[in-house]
Amino acid sequence: MPTYIFIALLAPFIMLSSVTYGASKLPATVKVNPEALTSEPMCDPVIAPSWREAQEIEGVKIEASPVCSPDNPAWIAAAVKGTNNISMDTLMKTGLSPDAIIKTDDIDGDGDPDRITIRLEIMELNGKSPDFPGIVPTFDIAPGIQPGAWVFSPKMSGMSTENFESIRANPLLRLPSPVIRVEVGDIVQIVLENTHYFPHSIHLHGVDHPFAHHEHGGQDGVPQTSEIELMPGDRRVYQFQARQPGTMFYHCHVQTHTHLAMGLAGMIIIEENKPNNWLQTLNIGAGHVRHPSVAVREHYDQEYDLHYHAMDKELGQIIQRHNDPRLIARDMNQRYDITDSTEDYYTLNGLSFPYTLRESLIVVEPDQKIKLRLLNSGGELIAIHTHGHHATITHYDGVEHNPVAQIMRDVFDMAPAQRLDLKLETVNDGKHSYGEGDWLIHDHREKGITTNGMAEGGSMSSIVYKSYLGESNMPKVSHFGIDLNKYFTKEYYERRLPVWQDLDEWSSLGSPGEGSGLEDKTQTSLIYGVIGLLSGLMFYWIFSKRKSITQVMLGTISRINASKGSNQ
Amino acid sequence: MNRNILSLLIAGALTASIYAVAQPKDTINDEHAHHDHSNHSIEQHKEQPTDQNQDHSHHNEHQHSSDHAISHEHDHAMDHSQHTTHSPEHSVSGADDHHHHHMDHDHIMDHEGTMIMGQNFDKLPSSCQSISEEVEITVRAGRKYSAKFPGTAFAFDQQQWKVKPCSKITWHFVNEDNIRHQFMMHGLPKYLYKLGMFHLEVTGPKTVSGTMIVPGKDETFLVHCDISHHMEKGMKAQLVVGKGGTDIPSIPGLTPYNLTDTYEAENLPKVGDKVESSKMVRQITQFTSDNLQTYGMMLIGILLGLLCIPFIKGILKLRKKTENNN
Ligand SMILES: [Cu+2]
Ligand SMILES: [Cu+2]
């Protein structure tokens, strides 16, 4: 064997073995220090604890709501009595405009007001500012998740942020658009004051409303059929007197494919006409109805409004990219292609897990009947699964299902815009309920439990029995050794926190540290060295064999020539 | 044999190198992604602390103001009788004939949410010996005033007002839209103005008036509407006292924006395009007639070729015969 071949074999072996030696020493696990995380308290301490208690304000009975962030009781009192029938003191605690909810005239003489005027404004959340490189006013649907959004909001007074120095949205400005509750026969006027910089409208999906109104003009909200777009700075009145009860839907019908997904969608519930039926006209933030209607109280122990929604991250980013309304209009109307889009954020009552645990828990006790009203305002079918329970579907799209034919399920599929009324019975019989616990309620499309693809997130929440509620009014999971704290960090949703790092003491599934025994750079340069050496050897080999190679070449050429010659 | 080993080695080294090159690339991407996030978090951080500090102070102050309202001797309950005939049309007409509900001496609100906050008729700022002049300024607010500033949605009729130090100003705020607007001034001395604010708010079309006294120094005060994105979309101005201080940024037509959008040429339809497209039509017709010609020629060619077949066959046969003869 010639020496050069021996060298050629030896050198790469030495170099490669050094590389493989480095690779055999795998990097150590790097555990993220909890101190490095922007941890939020699981329950927001800003809320006054007294808000959770059963109480009476302005003569309005308000049910207890033992969750972390219950509704402001002053909001409920104002919604039940009307902002025109409460003291200035209570009104000041709401932040509502004094003309936000006007209730007058007991027309049918049954003890409750029948002329209801609701004023809604349109507000932007998480939009671009020309003054600083941030967004304003901010509304987080989950830790660090601030999608650009628009909402119908109850007419308020004062600042859109908490105060001048803060960029956080006033609590009245939030997702979802508020739930509206009125009675069959009420003369309802929804006054839309378009405070937003784009044209909008209201379409009353499922609500019995005339196509047009002699005083107010077009009423169906559709710029292609009944009315022109309501321009910024203008006001329009939508008037109706509903003849049928049911869980319905309202949304903007201007450029619906973007405006609905941006958040201009809410539940509107027509309640049965009953005597002394003072309704909670607005359920701000949806969720627990702390002052249910007479009809609901007759048949149920509790009532919850569950508004499921979905948002596309890229759509929301348009209002964070531009400040000029013309550029936003261009990108939304002409450049955004919904047929190429995907939904990224799944929300229940405007929030994603873990924030759903703060305000959208369904807190139950054994042997209760709970009315759940569900709306899917997302763009795709959803499939809500109630762990530990089968519930009965009583109404589809606001219309009662034949009581004899009503069925029980544990997965509730809902097409876009669909509403379902469910009767959840916490009877421990192995069918209605399997017993007490902290039972998940979630969209069973697996992406529905993610936030921008990051689990655990999305619209999931819990049906929690009171015995499973902890002191912080969050589900009591610590006795199972469960720590939910990691979800209350924005780093988790930035995908920077290894999900399983705390499952055992030595973080067997934590994050591997960078590099190996050899640094990546040295490893690469070594391998390049090997390649260089080998190519050098090849050139040497060609050079040493050049005589035989040229002979072979000449041979082939002559052969070709010869064959040509033979042809001739 | 040796050659085979060598080539195997080369192949092995190449795959290893590809792997090695791919690995660091991944980590680089990761670092990049993290970097982006950390940038983001820094931005957020800047806002968060002030935000939370303010949170609490705001809460206290809010609490305080409502306490104050309760302790006041006036009847704070809303006048119910006013609302019996309430309808949106009623509020549109909006004659300012309702009596105001005084909550305290510097916070007045009526049943439609018309609001005057931080009003000051007589308390002199410490920098003033006396009131230098009394002025009345009318400020109009509405969407139509944004027309002269492309890329805005709402605006005041003027973007700047100038007054002498220690002026007593009565502002007449005329909201010409059918929604809420605010005339909100910030940065005033806090010992005279709660939160350093003077604030008029009204749902239009309607006017609200309020009086205040400016301090004795040269200073420039921000005036804006705080309804979500009204300031960002144009409803922003400044009050210059004396020679004024630093300009407020991003006032339409007056001061530069801190952050500007990027504008690119767009492929908008133009009248010229129409002429060109009609030319295009002509070209297409010409093109198709040309095609007809070529196809026609091709057809003739094919026919000729078919006719020629027997002749060619004949020639080939002749050649074969001569070859055989050779
Ligand atoms: Cu819209
Ligand atoms: Cu405004």
PDB file of C-alpha atoms in Angstrom, chain A residues 40 126 135 139-148 313 320 344-345 352-353 355 451-452 454 490 493-494, chain B residues 40:
ATOM      1  CA  GLU A  40     -48.248  37.664  37.137  1.00  0.00           C
ATOM      2  CA  ASN A 126     -54.164  47.329  20.887  1.00  0.00           C
ATOM      3  CA  ILE A 135     -49.896  49.922  21.136  1.00  0.00           C
ATOM      4  CA  PHE A 139     -55.982  44.655  26.384  1.00  0.00           C
ATOM      5  CA  ASP A 140     -54.315  41.301  27.082  1.00  0.00           C
ATOM      6  CA  ILE A 141     -56.289  38.185  26.191  1.00  0.00           C
ATOM      7  CA  ALA A 142     -53.549  36.051  27.782  1.00  0.00           C
ATOM      8  CA  PRO A 143     -50.162  36.944  29.293  1.00  0.00           C
ATOM      9  CA  GLY A 144     -48.374  39.127  26.744  1.00  0.00           C
ATOM     10  CA  ILE A 145     -50.956  38.436  24.011  1.00  0.00           C
ATOM     11  CA  GLN A 146     -52.374  41.700  22.660  1.00  0.00           C
ATOM     12  CA  PRO A 147     -54.187  41.210  19.366  1.00  0.00           C
ATOM     13  CA  GLY A 148     -55.418  44.304  17.553  1.00  0.00           C
ATOM     14  CA  LYS A 313     -53.086  37.216  14.387  1.00  0.00           C
ATOM     15  CA  GLN A 320     -50.539  47.640  14.745  1.00  0.00           C
ATOM     16  CA  ASP A 344     -54.611  31.926  15.890  1.00  0.00           C
ATOM     17  CA  TYR A 345     -56.393  33.060  19.031  1.00  0.00           C
ATOM     18  CA  SER A 352     -57.812  32.831  26.520  1.00  0.00           C
ATOM     19  CA  PHE A 353     -56.532  30.351  29.091  1.00  0.00           C
ATOM     20  CA  TYR A 355     -57.147  34.325  31.999  1.00  0.00           C
ATOM     21  CA  THR A 451     -52.926  30.301  21.764  1.00  0.00           C
ATOM     22  CA  ASN A 452     -51.163  30.889  18.460  1.00  0.00           C
ATOM     23  CA  MET A 454     -49.076  27.119  21.984  1.00  0.00           C
ATOM     24  CA  LYS A 490     -45.696  35.910  28.911  1.00  0.00           C
ATOM     25  CA  TYR A 493     -46.646  32.075  25.262  1.00  0.00           C
ATOM     26  CA  GLU A 494     -43.487  33.454  23.660  1.00  0.00           C
TER      27      GLU A 494
ATOM     28  CA  HIS B  40     -40.603  43.348  22.525  1.00  0.00           C
TER      29      HIS B  40
END
